[in-house]
Short mmCIF file of C-alpha atoms in Angstrom, two decimals:
data_model
loop_
_atom_site.label_atom_id
_atom_site.label_comp_id
_atom_site.label_asym_id
_atom_site.label_seq_id
_atom_site.Cartn_x
_atom_site.Cartn_y
_atom_site.Cartn_z
CA UNK P 621 -11.04 -31.26 -45.13
CA UNK P 622 -8.53 -32.02 -47.88
CA UNK P 623 -8.03 -35.68 -48.84
CA UNK P 624 -5.28 -37.26 -46.76
CA UNK P 625 -3.74 -40.63 -47.63
CA UNK P 626 -1.80 -42.34 -44.80
CA UNK P 627 1.31 -44.18 -45.94
CA UNK P 628 2.83 -47.28 -44.38
CA UNK P 629 6.40 -46.92 -43.12
CA UNK P 630 7.98 -48.66 -46.14
CA UNK P 631 5.83 -46.69 -48.57
CA UNK P 632 6.65 -43.47 -46.69
CA UNK P 633 10.39 -44.18 -46.96
CA UNK P 634 10.11 -44.63 -50.73
CA UNK P 635 7.98 -41.46 -51.07
CA UNK P 636 10.47 -39.42 -49.03
CA UNK P 637 13.34 -40.69 -51.17
CA UNK P 638 11.40 -39.66 -54.31
CA UNK P 639 10.89 -36.20 -52.79
CA UNK P 640 14.69 -35.72 -52.99
CA UNK P 641 16.65 -33.05 -51.14
CA UNK P 642 13.44 -31.24 -50.14
CA UNK P 643 12.78 -34.07 -47.67
CA UNK P 644 16.07 -33.66 -45.79
CA UNK P 645 15.29 -33.03 -42.12
CA UNK P 646 11.71 -34.32 -42.45
CA UNK P 647 10.97 -35.56 -38.89
CA UNK P 648 14.76 -35.62 -38.40
CA UNK P 649 15.22 -38.05 -41.31
CA UNK P 650 17.57 -37.77 -44.27
CA UNK P 651 16.38 -39.79 -47.29
CA UNK P 652 19.46 -38.67 -49.22
CA UNK P 653 21.88 -40.52 -46.91
CA UNK P 654 19.66 -43.09 -45.15
CA UNK P 655 18.38 -46.20 -46.92
CA UNK P 656 14.69 -47.14 -47.02
CA UNK P 657 14.98 -49.80 -44.33
CA UNK P 658 16.54 -47.34 -41.88
CA UNK P 659 13.97 -44.65 -42.74
CA UNK P 660 11.09 -47.07 -42.17
CA UNK P 661 12.58 -48.39 -38.91
CA UNK P 662 13.22 -44.87 -37.60
CA UNK P 663 9.65 -43.79 -38.43
CA UNK P 664 8.25 -46.85 -36.70
CA UNK P 665 10.40 -46.34 -33.59
CA UNK P 666 9.31 -42.68 -33.34
CA UNK P 667 5.65 -43.65 -33.93
CA UNK P 668 5.84 -41.31 -36.90
CA UNK P 669 3.18 -41.15 -39.56
CA UNK P 670 3.59 -39.82 -43.08
CA UNK P 671 0.58 -38.75 -45.10
CA UNK P 672 0.14 -37.63 -48.69
CA UNK P 673 -1.97 -34.55 -49.30
CA UNK P 674 -2.11 -34.09 -53.07
CA UNK P 675 1.54 -34.08 -54.16
CA UNK P 676 2.81 -33.00 -50.74
CA UNK P 677 4.09 -35.27 -47.97
CA UNK P 678 3.33 -34.21 -44.41
CA UNK P 679 4.22 -36.06 -41.27
CA UNK P 680 3.91 -36.12 -37.51
CA UNK P 681 5.40 -37.91 -34.54
CA UNK P 682 4.16 -37.58 -30.96
CA UNK P 683 6.29 -35.71 -28.44
CA UNK P 684 6.66 -38.35 -25.75
CA UNK P 685 7.26 -35.67 -23.10
CA UNK P 686 4.10 -33.72 -24.04
CA UNK P 687 1.35 -36.20 -24.95
CA UNK P 688 -0.86 -33.67 -26.76
CA UNK P 689 2.01 -32.18 -28.78
CA UNK P 690 3.30 -33.44 -32.13
CA UNK P 691 6.50 -32.86 -34.08
CA UNK P 692 5.42 -32.04 -37.64
CA UNK P 693 7.08 -31.74 -41.06
CA UNK P 694 6.29 -31.12 -44.71
CA UNK P 695 8.08 -31.47 -48.04
CA UNK P 696 6.67 -28.31 -49.63
CA UNK P 697 5.34 -24.83 -49.00
CA UNK P 698 1.75 -26.02 -49.49
CA UNK P 699 -0.19 -24.27 -46.71
CA UNK P 700 -3.36 -26.29 -47.38
CA UNK P 701 -1.45 -29.53 -46.76
CA UNK P 702 -0.17 -28.26 -43.40
CA UNK P 703 -3.69 -27.20 -42.41
CA UNK P 704 -4.97 -30.67 -43.41
CA UNK P 705 -2.25 -32.28 -41.26
CA UNK P 706 -3.18 -30.13 -38.25
CA UNK P 707 -6.88 -30.98 -38.68
CA UNK P 708 -5.98 -34.68 -38.90
CA UNK P 709 -3.87 -34.48 -35.73
CA UNK P 710 -6.61 -32.66 -33.81
CA UNK P 711 -9.27 -35.13 -34.88
CA UNK P 712 -7.31 -38.38 -34.54
CA UNK P 713 -4.58 -37.72 -32.00
CA UNK P 714 -6.21 -34.97 -29.92
CA UNK P 715 -3.20 -32.76 -30.57
CA UNK P 716 -3.33 -29.26 -29.10
CA UNK P 717 0.11 -27.97 -30.15
CA UNK P 718 2.72 -28.69 -32.79
CA UNK P 719 6.43 -28.00 -33.24
CA UNK P 720 8.23 -27.92 -36.59
CA UNK P 721 12.01 -27.87 -36.88
CA UNK P 722 12.77 -26.50 -40.34
CA UNK P 723 16.40 -26.70 -41.55
CA UNK P 724 17.75 -23.67 -43.40
CA UNK P 725 16.75 -23.81 -47.05
CA UNK P 726 14.19 -26.59 -46.51
CA UNK P 727 10.64 -26.10 -47.75
CA UNK P 728 7.79 -25.66 -45.32
CA UNK P 729 8.58 -22.54 -43.36
CA UNK P 730 6.08 -20.33 -45.14
CA UNK P 731 3.43 -23.10 -45.09
CA UNK P 732 3.67 -23.44 -41.31
CA UNK P 733 3.60 -19.66 -40.82
CA UNK P 734 0.56 -19.38 -43.09
CA UNK P 735 -1.18 -22.13 -41.13
CA UNK P 736 -0.91 -20.15 -37.89
CA UNK P 737 2.46 -21.24 -36.52
CA UNK P 738 4.80 -18.64 -35.01
CA UNK P 739 8.56 -18.41 -35.46
CA UNK P 740 10.12 -19.01 -32.04
CA UNK P 741 13.75 -18.72 -32.98
CA UNK P 742 16.74 -20.58 -34.34
CA UNK P 743 18.65 -23.51 -32.87
CA UNK P 744 22.22 -22.80 -33.96
CA UNK P 745 24.12 -25.80 -35.21
CA UNK P 746 21.29 -28.15 -34.22
CA UNK P 747 21.35 -30.48 -37.21
CA UNK P 748 24.36 -32.36 -38.55
CA UNK P 749 24.23 -33.09 -42.28
CA UNK P 750 26.73 -33.24 -45.15
CA UNK P 751 29.70 -33.01 -42.81
CA UNK P 752 28.64 -29.80 -41.03
CA UNK P 753 26.27 -28.46 -38.39
CA UNK P 754 23.33 -26.41 -39.64
CA UNK P 755 20.83 -24.01 -38.05
CA UNK P 756 17.18 -25.03 -37.66
CA UNK P 757 14.17 -22.71 -37.31
CA UNK P 758 11.67 -23.56 -34.57
CA UNK P 759 8.05 -22.97 -35.52
CA UNK P 760 5.30 -23.47 -32.95
CA UNK P 761 1.54 -23.70 -33.26
CA UNK P 762 -0.96 -24.07 -30.46
CA UNK P 763 -4.61 -23.63 -29.67
CA UNK P 764 -5.64 -26.49 -31.94
CA UNK P 765 -8.53 -28.71 -30.96
CA UNK P 766 -11.61 -28.16 -28.93
CA UNK P 767 -11.62 -25.51 -26.19
CA UNK P 768 -12.43 -28.09 -23.48
CA UNK P 769 -9.33 -30.12 -24.46
CA UNK P 770 -6.90 -27.22 -23.99
#
């Protein structure tokens, strides 16, 4: 498994800000318009976790309505980082499925597809940013974890 470094909420907020516009929409956050305190508080409230895999930030937050499902995000098209995130979630959160909401033009779509996710469609006008509503791609991955857990 690739080396994964968990970040605290304050450290994650600073790292997302440093990632710049590529981090917009990361777990429904916007480090371009939100300050670090708000980013950290929002991550904490959502039980979100941000991890560094090499130079890439990946993150996950549990879906409270589906206990074995996680919302996931990445700041780059690094497929290995997404695979490392999925392995981490399976091992430490017993996750069996993941959902990624990828805003148009944001990195990560090809990394999720390469890691076994499928494109399930587009949510039209789902995300509000920069004074307008934007489309978001829905990518879904399942079948993670041990067979007896599914």
